[in-house]
Short mmCIF file of C-alpha atoms in Angstrom, two decimals:
data_model
loop_
_atom_site.label_atom_id
_atom_site.label_comp_id
_atom_site.label_asym_id
_atom_site.label_seq_id
_atom_site.Cartn_x
_atom_site.Cartn_y
_atom_site.Cartn_z
CA UNK A 1 -18.64 65.00 -18.67
CA UNK A 2 -22.03 65.82 -20.43
CA UNK A 3 -23.66 63.90 -23.26
CA UNK A 4 -26.73 64.47 -25.63
CA UNK A 5 -28.25 61.72 -27.44
CA UNK A 6 -29.82 62.24 -30.85
CA UNK A 7 -32.28 59.37 -31.74
CA UNK A 8 -33.23 58.28 -35.20
CA UNK A 9 -36.91 58.48 -36.10
CA UNK A 10 -37.39 54.69 -35.50
CA UNK A 11 -36.04 55.38 -31.89
CA UNK A 12 -33.39 52.40 -32.06
CA UNK A 13 -30.53 54.39 -33.39
CA UNK A 14 -28.52 56.77 -31.21
CA UNK A 15 -25.86 59.30 -31.68
CA UNK A 16 -24.30 60.57 -28.63
CA UNK A 17 -22.29 63.88 -28.49
CA UNK A 18 -19.92 63.72 -25.37
CA UNK A 19 -18.17 66.81 -23.86
CA UNK A 20 -15.77 66.86 -21.34
CA UNK A 21 -13.59 64.52 -19.46
CA UNK A 22 -14.50 60.58 -20.08
CA UNK A 23 -12.76 59.33 -17.09
CA UNK A 24 -12.94 57.49 -13.67
CA UNK A 25 -15.43 60.03 -12.27
CA UNK A 26 -17.66 60.26 -15.23
CA UNK A 27 -17.58 57.06 -17.30
CA UNK A 28 -19.44 54.63 -15.03
CA UNK A 29 -22.61 56.86 -14.86
CA UNK A 30 -22.35 57.15 -18.72
CA UNK A 31 -21.91 53.27 -19.43
CA UNK A 32 -25.14 52.90 -17.03
CA UNK A 33 -26.97 55.17 -19.08
CA UNK A 34 -26.25 53.80 -22.49
CA UNK A 35 -26.17 50.15 -21.28
CA UNK A 36 -29.77 50.69 -20.00
CA UNK A 37 -30.97 52.27 -23.29
CA UNK A 38 -29.64 49.26 -25.12
CA UNK A 39 -31.41 47.05 -23.04
CA UNK A 40 -34.52 49.05 -23.57
CA UNK A 41 -34.26 49.04 -27.27
CA UNK A 42 -31.40 50.83 -28.70
CA UNK A 43 -29.77 48.62 -31.59
CA UNK A 44 -27.22 51.06 -32.87
CA UNK A 45 -25.01 53.43 -31.30
CA UNK A 46 -22.57 56.17 -32.40
CA UNK A 47 -20.32 58.21 -30.05
CA UNK A 48 -19.07 61.62 -31.25
CA UNK A 49 -15.89 62.12 -29.23
CA UNK A 50 -14.76 65.28 -30.75
CA UNK A 51 -15.54 67.06 -27.46
CA UNK A 52 -13.53 64.84 -25.46
CA UNK A 53 -9.99 65.62 -24.68
CA UNK A 54 -9.37 63.25 -21.88
CA UNK A 55 -10.04 59.59 -21.87
CA UNK A 56 -8.60 57.09 -19.22
CA UNK A 57 -9.00 53.19 -18.69
CA UNK A 58 -12.28 53.65 -17.15
CA UNK A 59 -13.53 55.41 -20.23
CA UNK A 60 -12.08 52.87 -22.18
CA UNK A 61 -13.66 50.05 -20.10
CA UNK A 62 -17.03 51.84 -20.64
CA UNK A 63 -16.49 51.85 -24.50
CA UNK A 64 -15.78 48.36 -24.40
CA UNK A 65 -18.92 47.36 -22.23
CA UNK A 66 -20.95 49.23 -24.77
CA UNK A 67 -19.25 47.53 -27.54
CA UNK A 68 -19.72 44.01 -25.84
CA UNK A 69 -23.65 45.09 -25.51
CA UNK A 70 -23.97 46.20 -29.10
CA UNK A 71 -22.27 43.06 -30.30
CA UNK A 72 -24.97 40.83 -28.94
CA UNK A 73 -27.33 42.66 -31.05
CA UNK A 74 -24.98 42.16 -33.94
CA UNK A 75 -24.11 45.73 -34.18
CA UNK A 76 -20.62 47.46 -33.91
CA UNK A 77 -20.06 50.67 -31.86
CA UNK A 78 -19.31 53.33 -34.38
CA UNK A 79 -17.66 56.65 -33.22
CA UNK A 80 -16.02 59.57 -34.74
CA UNK A 81 -14.13 62.79 -33.87
CA UNK A 82 -11.27 60.95 -32.16
CA UNK A 83 -8.16 62.82 -31.71
CA UNK A 84 -5.20 63.52 -29.54
CA UNK A 85 -4.60 61.73 -26.45
CA UNK A 86 -7.97 59.86 -26.52
CA UNK A 87 -7.11 58.32 -29.81
CA UNK A 88 -3.55 57.31 -28.54
CA UNK A 89 -5.16 55.77 -25.39
CA UNK A 90 -7.64 53.68 -27.58
CA UNK A 91 -4.58 52.62 -29.86
CA UNK A 92 -2.31 51.66 -27.08
CA UNK A 93 -4.90 49.37 -25.48
CA UNK A 94 -5.81 48.15 -28.91
CA UNK A 95 -9.69 48.81 -28.32
CA UNK A 96 -9.66 50.97 -31.48
CA UNK A 97 -10.04 47.61 -33.35
CA UNK A 98 -13.15 47.20 -31.89
CA UNK A 99 -14.68 50.30 -33.26
CA UNK A 100 -16.28 51.49 -36.60
CA UNK A 101 -14.82 54.70 -37.04
CA UNK A 102 -16.52 57.38 -39.19
CA UNK A 103 -13.89 59.62 -40.53
CA UNK A 104 -14.64 62.97 -42.29
CA UNK A 105 -14.58 63.11 -45.87
CA UNK A 106 -11.57 65.06 -47.30
CA UNK A 107 -12.58 68.30 -49.03
CA UNK A 108 -11.94 68.15 -52.81
CA UNK A 109 -9.23 70.33 -53.99
CA UNK B 1 -0.20 40.57 -41.03
CA UNK B 2 1.24 42.57 -38.02
CA UNK B 3 3.75 40.74 -35.83
CA UNK B 4 2.43 39.23 -32.56
CA UNK B 5 3.56 41.34 -29.81
CA UNK B 6 3.30 40.07 -26.42
CA UNK B 7 4.88 42.07 -23.56
CA UNK B 8 4.83 41.01 -19.83
CA UNK B 9 4.82 42.62 -16.47
CA UNK B 10 8.03 41.90 -14.86
CA UNK B 11 8.99 41.37 -11.19
CA UNK B 12 12.73 42.49 -10.44
CA UNK B 13 13.20 43.83 -6.90
CA UNK B 14 16.77 44.84 -7.77
CA UNK B 15 16.22 46.56 -10.92
CA UNK B 16 17.53 50.10 -11.22
CA UNK B 17 14.28 51.60 -11.84
CA UNK B 18 13.68 51.30 -8.07
CA UNK B 19 16.93 53.67 -7.34
CA UNK B 20 15.32 56.60 -5.93
CA UNK B 21 18.49 58.71 -5.54
CA UNK B 22 18.03 62.39 -6.56
CA UNK B 23 14.20 61.96 -7.18
CA UNK B 24 11.81 64.32 -5.91
CA UNK B 25 9.26 62.59 -3.30
CA UNK B 26 5.64 63.36 -2.50
CA UNK B 27 2.90 61.15 -0.40
CA UNK B 28 -0.60 61.39 -0.47
CA UNK B 29 -3.70 60.17 1.38
CA UNK B 30 -5.67 57.38 -0.25
CA UNK B 31 -8.35 59.66 -1.43
CA UNK B 32 -10.06 58.19 -4.57
CA UNK B 33 -11.56 61.66 -5.45
CA UNK B 34 -8.42 63.40 -5.38
CA UNK B 35 -6.48 60.95 -8.18
CA UNK B 36 -6.18 63.40 -10.97
CA UNK B 37 -5.27 66.19 -8.68
CA UNK B 38 -2.25 64.22 -7.24
CA UNK B 39 -1.17 63.50 -10.83
CA UNK B 40 -1.46 67.15 -11.62
CA UNK B 41 0.61 68.15 -8.74
CA UNK B 42 3.39 65.83 -9.54
CA UNK B 43 3.39 67.31 -13.02
CA UNK B 44 3.65 70.96 -11.99
CA UNK B 45 6.59 72.21 -14.05
CA UNK B 46 6.94 69.27 -16.20
CA UNK B 47 8.55 70.10 -19.70
CA UNK B 48 5.70 70.58 -22.18
CA UNK B 49 7.28 68.01 -24.63
CA UNK B 50 6.84 65.31 -21.98
CA UNK B 51 3.26 66.03 -21.67
CA UNK B 52 1.91 65.00 -25.02
CA UNK B 53 -1.35 66.69 -24.51
CA UNK B 54 -2.56 65.22 -21.34
CA UNK B 55 -1.23 61.49 -22.18
CA UNK B 56 1.43 61.81 -19.46
CA UNK B 57 -1.04 62.93 -16.73
CA UNK B 58 -3.49 60.17 -17.80
CA UNK B 59 -0.78 57.46 -17.50
CA UNK B 60 0.46 58.78 -14.17
CA UNK B 61 -3.16 58.91 -12.99
CA UNK B 62 -3.62 55.13 -13.86
CA UNK B 63 -0.65 54.18 -11.68
CA UNK B 64 -1.79 56.48 -8.70
CA UNK B 65 -5.26 54.82 -9.09
CA UNK B 66 -3.83 51.23 -9.07
CA UNK B 67 -2.11 52.18 -5.70
CA UNK B 68 -4.97 54.00 -4.21
CA UNK B 69 -7.71 51.79 -5.26
CA UNK B 70 -6.18 48.21 -5.48
CA UNK B 71 -3.31 48.55 -3.28
CA UNK B 72 -4.61 50.67 -0.31
CA UNK B 73 -8.40 49.90 -0.95
CA UNK B 74 -8.88 53.58 -0.40
CA UNK B 75 -8.14 53.13 3.26
CA UNK B 76 -7.58 56.72 4.49
CA UNK B 77 -4.93 55.61 7.16
CA UNK B 78 -2.69 54.16 4.14
CA UNK B 79 -0.51 56.48 2.20
CA UNK B 80 0.84 56.39 -1.41
CA UNK B 81 4.43 57.23 -1.83
CA UNK B 82 5.54 58.78 -5.14
CA UNK B 83 9.16 59.45 -6.27
CA UNK B 84 9.42 61.24 -9.34
CA UNK B 85 12.23 62.75 -11.80
CA UNK B 86 11.18 64.78 -14.77
CA UNK B 87 14.75 65.63 -15.95
CA UNK B 88 15.81 64.01 -19.48
CA UNK B 89 12.68 61.65 -19.13
CA UNK B 90 9.46 61.02 -17.07
CA UNK B 91 10.34 58.61 -14.34
CA UNK B 92 8.28 57.36 -11.66
CA UNK B 93 8.24 54.94 -8.55
CA UNK B 94 4.69 54.46 -6.80
CA UNK B 95 4.36 52.53 -3.70
CA UNK B 96 1.36 51.62 -1.66
CA UNK B 97 0.81 50.05 1.47
CA UNK B 98 -1.35 47.12 0.21
CA UNK B 99 -0.64 43.08 -0.22
CA UNK B 100 0.71 43.61 -3.54
CA UNK B 101 -0.48 42.81 -7.44
CA UNK B 102 -1.15 39.05 -6.29
CA UNK B 103 -2.80 38.56 -9.75
CA UNK B 104 0.27 39.59 -11.88
CA UNK B 105 0.87 36.37 -13.48
CA UNK B 106 -2.89 35.66 -14.13
CA UNK B 107 -2.72 38.91 -15.78
CA UNK B 108 0.17 38.01 -17.93
CA UNK B 109 -1.69 34.97 -19.02
CA UNK B 110 -4.94 37.17 -19.88
CA UNK B 111 -2.94 39.76 -21.80
CA UNK B 112 -1.22 36.64 -23.98
CA UNK B 113 -4.58 35.40 -24.82
CA UNK B 114 -6.15 38.69 -25.65
CA UNK B 115 -3.14 39.74 -27.88
CA UNK B 116 -3.29 36.30 -29.48
CA UNK B 117 -6.98 36.64 -30.38
CA UNK B 118 -6.37 40.34 -31.87
CA UNK B 119 -3.39 38.77 -33.79
CA UNK B 120 -5.79 36.00 -35.34
CA UNK B 121 -8.21 38.96 -35.97
CA UNK B 122 -10.73 36.75 -33.68
CA UNK B 123 -12.86 39.81 -32.75
CA UNK B 124 -15.46 37.96 -30.76
CA UNK B 125 -12.83 36.47 -28.62
CA UNK B 126 -10.85 39.45 -28.53
CA UNK B 127 -14.02 41.27 -27.52
CA UNK B 128 -14.59 38.92 -24.72
CA UNK B 129 -10.99 39.42 -23.53
CA UNK B 130 -10.96 43.04 -23.96
CA UNK B 131 -10.94 43.95 -20.17
CA UNK B 132 -9.12 42.19 -17.43
CA UNK B 133 -11.46 41.18 -14.51
CA UNK B 134 -9.76 40.28 -11.27
CA UNK B 135 -11.30 39.44 -7.81
CA UNK B 136 -11.56 43.15 -6.99
CA UNK B 137 -12.65 44.61 -10.23
CA UNK B 138 -15.62 46.82 -10.33
CA UNK B 139 -17.48 49.22 -12.84
CA UNK B 140 -14.76 51.89 -12.16
CA UNK B 141 -12.25 49.37 -13.57
CA UNK B 142 -11.78 49.60 -17.20
CA UNK B 143 -9.51 46.47 -16.99
CA UNK B 144 -7.15 47.71 -19.77
CA UNK B 145 -4.80 50.42 -17.98
CA UNK B 146 -1.89 48.17 -17.79
CA UNK B 147 -2.17 47.23 -21.61
CA UNK B 148 -1.77 50.73 -22.51
CA UNK B 149 0.94 51.18 -19.81
CA UNK B 150 3.13 48.42 -21.06
CA UNK B 151 3.07 50.31 -24.36
CA UNK B 152 3.43 53.79 -22.95
CA UNK B 153 6.27 53.21 -20.56
CA UNK B 154 8.90 52.63 -23.23
CA UNK B 155 11.89 52.76 -20.77
CA UNK B 156 10.34 49.81 -18.66
CA UNK B 157 7.53 49.00 -16.30
CA UNK B 158 8.94 46.99 -13.23
CA UNK B 159 7.26 45.57 -9.82
CA UNK B 160 9.22 45.07 -6.67
CA UNK B 161 9.08 41.46 -5.15
CA UNK B 162 6.11 42.21 -3.23
CA UNK B 163 4.47 43.83 -6.12
CA UNK B 164 3.27 46.87 -4.18
CA UNK B 165 5.77 49.17 -5.77
CA UNK B 166 6.12 49.86 -9.59
CA UNK B 167 8.88 51.70 -11.30
CA UNK B 168 8.34 53.31 -14.85
CA UNK B 169 10.02 55.41 -17.37
CA UNK B 170 8.99 57.04 -20.46
CA UNK B 171 11.68 58.47 -22.96
CA UNK B 172 10.99 61.06 -25.38
CA UNK B 173 12.40 61.38 -28.79
CA UNK B 174 12.44 65.05 -28.66
CA UNK B 175 13.90 65.41 -25.05
CA UNK B 176 12.79 67.98 -22.79
CA UNK B 177 12.44 71.78 -23.50
#
Protein backbone atom coordinates (compact mmCIF):
# COMPACT_ATOMS: atom_id res chain seq x y z
CA UNK A 1 0.00 0.00 0.00
CA UNK A 2 1.21 3.49 -0.81
CA UNK A 3 -0.03 6.73 0.66
CA UNK A 4 0.31 10.36 -0.29
CA UNK A 5 -0.46 13.09 2.24
CA UNK A 6 -1.59 16.52 1.12
CA UNK A 7 -1.26 19.20 3.78
CA UNK A 8 -3.34 22.34 4.33
CA UNK A 9 -1.47 25.68 4.21
CA UNK A 10 -1.51 25.78 8.01
CA UNK A 11 0.15 22.37 8.08
CA UNK A 12 -2.14 20.87 10.70
CA UNK A 13 -4.71 19.25 8.39
CA UNK A 14 -3.89 16.37 6.09
CA UNK A 15 -5.76 14.47 3.44
CA UNK A 16 -4.12 11.14 2.73
CA UNK A 17 -4.81 9.20 -0.44
CA UNK A 18 -4.23 5.47 0.02
CA UNK A 19 -3.69 3.03 -2.83
CA UNK A 20 -3.41 -0.73 -2.48
CA UNK A 21 -4.23 -3.29 0.20
CA UNK A 22 -4.83 -1.87 3.67
CA UNK A 23 -3.95 -5.16 5.36
CA UNK A 24 -1.90 -6.93 7.99
CA UNK A 25 1.30 -6.41 6.03
CA UNK A 26 0.91 -2.67 5.44
CA UNK A 27 -1.42 -1.19 8.06
CA UNK A 28 1.04 -1.14 11.01
CA UNK A 29 3.52 1.00 9.08
CA UNK A 30 0.80 3.39 7.99
CA UNK A 31 -0.55 3.70 11.55
CA UNK A 32 2.91 4.47 12.88
CA UNK A 33 3.34 7.17 10.25
CA UNK A 34 0.01 8.89 10.90
CA UNK A 35 0.12 8.56 14.69
CA UNK A 36 3.59 10.12 14.67
CA UNK A 37 2.30 13.03 12.60
CA UNK A 38 -0.71 13.54 14.89
CA UNK A 39 1.63 13.64 17.85
CA UNK A 40 3.78 16.08 15.91
CA UNK A 41 0.99 18.54 15.17
CA UNK A 42 -1.61 17.24 12.74
CA UNK A 43 -5.01 18.08 14.19
CA UNK A 44 -7.29 16.84 11.42
CA UNK A 45 -6.94 13.87 9.11
CA UNK A 46 -9.01 12.75 6.16
CA UNK A 47 -8.43 9.40 4.48
CA UNK A 48 -9.24 8.99 0.80
CA UNK A 49 -9.90 5.26 0.53
CA UNK A 50 -11.02 5.19 -3.10
CA UNK A 51 -7.79 3.41 -4.05
CA UNK A 52 -8.22 0.70 -1.42
CA UNK A 53 -9.92 -2.48 -2.56
CA UNK A 54 -8.91 -4.76 0.33
CA UNK A 55 -9.28 -3.92 4.01
CA UNK A 56 -8.77 -6.43 6.81
CA UNK A 57 -9.03 -6.32 10.60
CA UNK A 58 -5.49 -4.97 10.99
CA UNK A 59 -6.46 -2.13 8.65
CA UNK A 60 -9.64 -1.53 10.64
CA UNK A 61 -7.56 -1.54 13.83
CA UNK A 62 -5.28 1.05 12.25
CA UNK A 63 -8.29 3.25 11.46
CA UNK A 64 -9.49 2.86 15.07
CA UNK A 65 -6.10 3.91 16.46
CA UNK A 66 -6.04 7.00 14.26
CA UNK A 67 -9.63 7.84 15.29
CA UNK A 68 -8.68 7.44 18.96
CA UNK A 69 -5.65 9.73 18.58
CA UNK A 70 -7.73 12.40 16.82
CA UNK A 71 -10.47 12.14 19.44
CA UNK A 72 -7.95 13.22 22.07
CA UNK A 73 -7.60 16.41 20.03
CA UNK A 74 -11.36 16.82 19.77
CA UNK A 75 -11.51 15.82 16.12
CA UNK A 76 -13.21 13.01 14.24
CA UNK A 77 -11.48 10.98 11.55
CA UNK A 78 -12.90 11.82 8.14
CA UNK A 79 -12.89 9.51 5.17
CA UNK A 80 -14.16 9.34 1.62
CA UNK A 81 -14.15 7.00 -1.32
CA UNK A 82 -15.35 3.99 0.66
CA UNK A 83 -16.94 1.25 -1.42
CA UNK A 84 -17.08 -2.49 -1.99
CA UNK A 85 -15.69 -4.90 0.56
CA UNK A 86 -13.77 -2.26 2.58
CA UNK A 87 -17.11 -0.58 3.29
CA UNK A 88 -18.67 -3.93 4.20
CA UNK A 89 -15.82 -4.72 6.60
CA UNK A 90 -16.18 -1.36 8.35
CA UNK A 91 -19.95 -1.85 8.56
CA UNK A 92 -19.69 -5.38 9.94
CA UNK A 93 -17.25 -4.25 12.62
CA UNK A 94 -19.46 -1.21 13.39
CA UNK A 95 -16.42 1.03 13.00
CA UNK A 96 -18.09 3.08 10.32
CA UNK A 97 -19.99 4.79 13.16
CA UNK A 98 -16.72 6.36 14.27
CA UNK A 99 -16.03 8.04 10.95
CA UNK A 100 -17.22 11.28 9.46
CA UNK A 101 -17.82 10.33 5.90
CA UNK A 102 -17.60 12.79 3.01
CA UNK A 103 -19.92 11.53 0.34
CA UNK A 104 -19.75 12.86 -3.22
CA UNK A 105 -22.43 15.34 -4.10
CA UNK A 106 -25.03 14.06 -6.55
CA UNK A 107 -24.93 15.63 -9.97
CA UNK A 108 -28.05 17.68 -10.66
CA UNK A 109 -30.31 16.27 -13.36
CA UNK B 1 -33.38 3.34 17.70
CA UNK B 2 -31.95 0.13 16.25
CA UNK B 3 -32.41 -3.03 18.33
CA UNK B 4 -29.50 -4.06 20.54
CA UNK B 5 -27.92 -7.15 19.00
CA UNK B 6 -25.35 -9.03 21.05
CA UNK B 7 -23.96 -12.18 19.50
CA UNK B 8 -21.66 -14.64 21.25
CA UNK B 9 -18.80 -16.93 20.44
CA UNK B 10 -20.05 -20.43 21.22
CA UNK B 11 -18.27 -23.61 22.28
CA UNK B 12 -19.91 -26.85 21.14
CA UNK B 13 -17.62 -29.81 20.59
CA UNK B 14 -20.33 -31.93 18.99
CA UNK B 15 -21.67 -29.32 16.63
CA UNK B 16 -22.36 -30.53 13.10
CA UNK B 17 -20.02 -27.83 11.79
CA UNK B 18 -17.15 -30.09 12.84
CA UNK B 19 -18.28 -32.95 10.63
CA UNK B 20 -15.55 -32.94 7.96
CA UNK B 21 -17.01 -35.76 5.88
CA UNK B 22 -16.81 -34.95 2.18
CA UNK B 23 -14.77 -31.80 2.72
CA UNK B 24 -11.49 -31.03 1.00
CA UNK B 25 -8.37 -30.75 3.13
CA UNK B 26 -5.15 -28.75 3.16
CA UNK B 27 -2.51 -28.05 5.75
CA UNK B 28 -0.03 -25.24 5.97
CA UNK B 29 3.13 -24.21 7.75
CA UNK B 30 2.70 -21.43 10.31
CA UNK B 31 4.17 -18.76 8.07
CA UNK B 32 2.75 -15.32 8.86
CA UNK B 33 4.00 -13.88 5.57
CA UNK B 34 1.88 -16.37 3.58
CA UNK B 35 -1.53 -15.98 5.25
CA UNK B 36 -3.22 -14.32 2.28
CA UNK B 37 -1.54 -16.75 -0.10
CA UNK B 38 -3.04 -19.67 1.85
CA UNK B 39 -6.52 -18.13 1.67
CA UNK B 40 -6.15 -17.61 -2.09
CA UNK B 41 -5.04 -21.22 -2.53
CA UNK B 42 -8.10 -22.57 -0.71
CA UNK B 43 -10.41 -20.36 -2.74
CA UNK B 44 -9.11 -21.44 -6.13
CA UNK B 45 -12.15 -22.52 -8.10
CA UNK B 46 -14.56 -20.86 -5.67
CA UNK B 47 -17.84 -19.77 -7.32
CA UNK B 48 -17.72 -16.05 -8.10
CA UNK B 49 -21.03 -15.52 -6.31
CA UNK B 50 -19.40 -16.60 -3.06
CA UNK B 51 -16.47 -14.23 -3.32
CA UNK B 52 -18.45 -10.96 -2.92
CA UNK B 53 -15.49 -9.00 -4.26
CA UNK B 54 -12.74 -10.10 -1.90
CA UNK B 55 -14.87 -10.36 1.24
CA UNK B 56 -14.70 -14.16 1.48
CA UNK B 57 -10.94 -14.13 1.02
CA UNK B 58 -10.63 -11.46 3.70
CA UNK B 59 -12.78 -13.31 6.23
CA UNK B 60 -11.00 -16.62 5.59
CA UNK B 61 -7.63 -14.87 5.96
CA UNK B 62 -8.69 -13.63 9.40
CA UNK B 63 -9.37 -17.15 10.64
CA UNK B 64 -6.10 -18.40 9.18
CA UNK B 65 -4.27 -15.50 10.78
CA UNK B 66 -5.80 -16.25 14.18
CA UNK B 67 -4.68 -19.87 13.92
CA UNK B 68 -1.15 -19.11 12.76
CA UNK B 69 -0.48 -16.12 14.97
CA UNK B 70 -2.47 -16.63 18.17
CA UNK B 71 -2.82 -20.40 18.03
CA UNK B 72 0.51 -21.61 16.70
CA UNK B 73 2.36 -18.41 17.64
CA UNK B 74 4.05 -18.58 14.22
CA UNK B 75 5.97 -21.67 15.33
CA UNK B 76 7.20 -23.22 12.06
CA UNK B 77 6.99 -26.69 13.61
CA UNK B 78 3.22 -26.31 14.09
CA UNK B 79 0.73 -26.86 11.29
CA UNK B 80 -2.58 -25.26 10.44
CA UNK B 81 -5.23 -27.67 9.17
CA UNK B 82 -8.09 -26.50 6.99
CA UNK B 83 -11.10 -28.46 5.79
CA UNK B 84 -13.23 -26.67 3.21
CA UNK B 85 -16.34 -27.13 1.14
CA UNK B 86 -17.41 -24.58 -1.46
CA UNK B 87 -20.44 -26.40 -2.77
CA UNK B 88 -23.79 -24.69 -2.09
CA UNK B 89 -22.18 -22.50 0.60
CA UNK B 90 -18.75 -21.59 1.96
CA UNK B 91 -17.85 -23.85 4.86
CA UNK B 92 -14.52 -24.17 6.67
CA UNK B 93 -13.00 -25.90 9.67
CA UNK B 94 -9.66 -24.45 10.78
CA UNK B 95 -7.57 -26.14 13.46
CA UNK B 96 -4.28 -25.04 14.97
CA UNK B 97 -1.93 -26.75 17.41
CA UNK B 98 -2.05 -24.09 20.10
CA UNK B 99 -3.51 -23.94 23.60
CA UNK B 100 -6.88 -22.67 22.38
CA UNK B 101 -8.64 -19.32 22.61
CA UNK B 102 -8.45 -19.07 26.40
CA UNK B 103 -9.96 -15.56 26.53
CA UNK B 104 -13.17 -16.53 24.75
CA UNK B 105 -15.45 -15.62 27.67
CA UNK B 106 -13.55 -12.36 28.26
CA UNK B 107 -14.03 -11.57 24.58
CA UNK B 108 -17.79 -12.21 24.83
CA UNK B 109 -17.96 -9.77 27.75
CA UNK B 110 -15.91 -7.18 25.84
CA UNK B 111 -18.27 -7.53 22.88
CA UNK B 112 -21.36 -7.13 25.08
CA UNK B 113 -19.98 -3.86 26.54
CA UNK B 114 -18.94 -2.62 23.11
CA UNK B 115 -22.33 -3.24 21.53
CA UNK B 116 -24.12 -1.72 24.51
CA UNK B 117 -22.04 1.46 24.18
CA UNK B 118 -22.83 1.63 20.48
CA UNK B 119 -26.53 1.10 21.16
CA UNK B 120 -26.51 3.93 23.73
CA UNK B 121 -24.68 6.06 21.13
CA UNK B 122 -21.96 6.66 23.70
CA UNK B 123 -19.23 7.14 21.11
CA UNK B 124 -16.46 7.97 23.58
CA UNK B 125 -17.08 4.67 25.37
CA UNK B 126 -17.49 2.87 22.06
CA UNK B 127 -14.24 4.32 20.75
CA UNK B 128 -12.43 3.19 23.89
CA UNK B 129 -13.85 -0.32 23.38
CA UNK B 130 -13.49 -0.42 19.62
CA UNK B 131 -10.61 -2.92 19.64
CA UNK B 132 -10.23 -6.00 21.85
CA UNK B 133 -6.82 -6.17 23.48
CA UNK B 134 -5.89 -9.59 24.85
CA UNK B 135 -2.70 -10.75 26.57
CA UNK B 136 -1.00 -11.49 23.23
CA UNK B 137 -2.33 -8.53 21.22
CA UNK B 138 0.14 -6.32 19.39
CA UNK B 139 0.04 -3.64 16.73
CA UNK B 140 -0.73 -6.12 13.97
CA UNK B 141 -3.94 -7.14 15.74
CA UNK B 142 -6.90 -5.04 14.78
CA UNK B 143 -8.88 -6.44 17.71
CA UNK B 144 -12.06 -6.49 15.63
CA UNK B 145 -11.86 -9.51 13.34
CA UNK B 146 -14.26 -11.60 15.44
CA UNK B 147 -16.83 -8.81 15.52
CA UNK B 148 -17.11 -8.80 11.74
CA UNK B 149 -16.82 -12.60 11.66
CA UNK B 150 -19.89 -13.07 13.86
CA UNK B 151 -21.91 -11.11 11.35
CA UNK B 152 -20.28 -12.50 8.23
CA UNK B 153 -20.53 -16.25 9.06
CA UNK B 154 -24.30 -16.27 8.92
CA UNK B 155 -24.58 -20.07 9.19
CA UNK B 156 -22.62 -20.21 12.43
CA UNK B 157 -19.21 -19.82 14.03
CA UNK B 158 -18.48 -22.51 16.61
CA UNK B 159 -15.41 -23.45 18.66
CA UNK B 160 -14.50 -26.92 19.86
CA UNK B 161 -14.03 -27.61 23.58
CA UNK B 162 -10.28 -26.95 23.46
CA UNK B 163 -10.99 -23.75 21.47
CA UNK B 164 -8.21 -24.43 18.99
CA UNK B 165 -10.62 -25.37 16.19
CA UNK B 166 -13.34 -23.25 14.66
CA UNK B 167 -16.09 -24.19 12.24
CA UNK B 168 -17.77 -21.52 10.12
CA UNK B 169 -20.41 -21.35 7.40
CA UNK B 170 -21.70 -18.64 5.14
CA UNK B 171 -24.81 -19.09 3.06
CA UNK B 172 -25.46 -16.97 -0.02
CA UNK B 173 -28.89 -15.89 -1.11
CA UNK B 174 -28.04 -16.31 -4.78
CA UNK B 175 -26.43 -19.76 -4.38
CA UNK B 176 -23.41 -20.80 -6.43
CA UNK B 177 -22.92 -20.26 -10.14
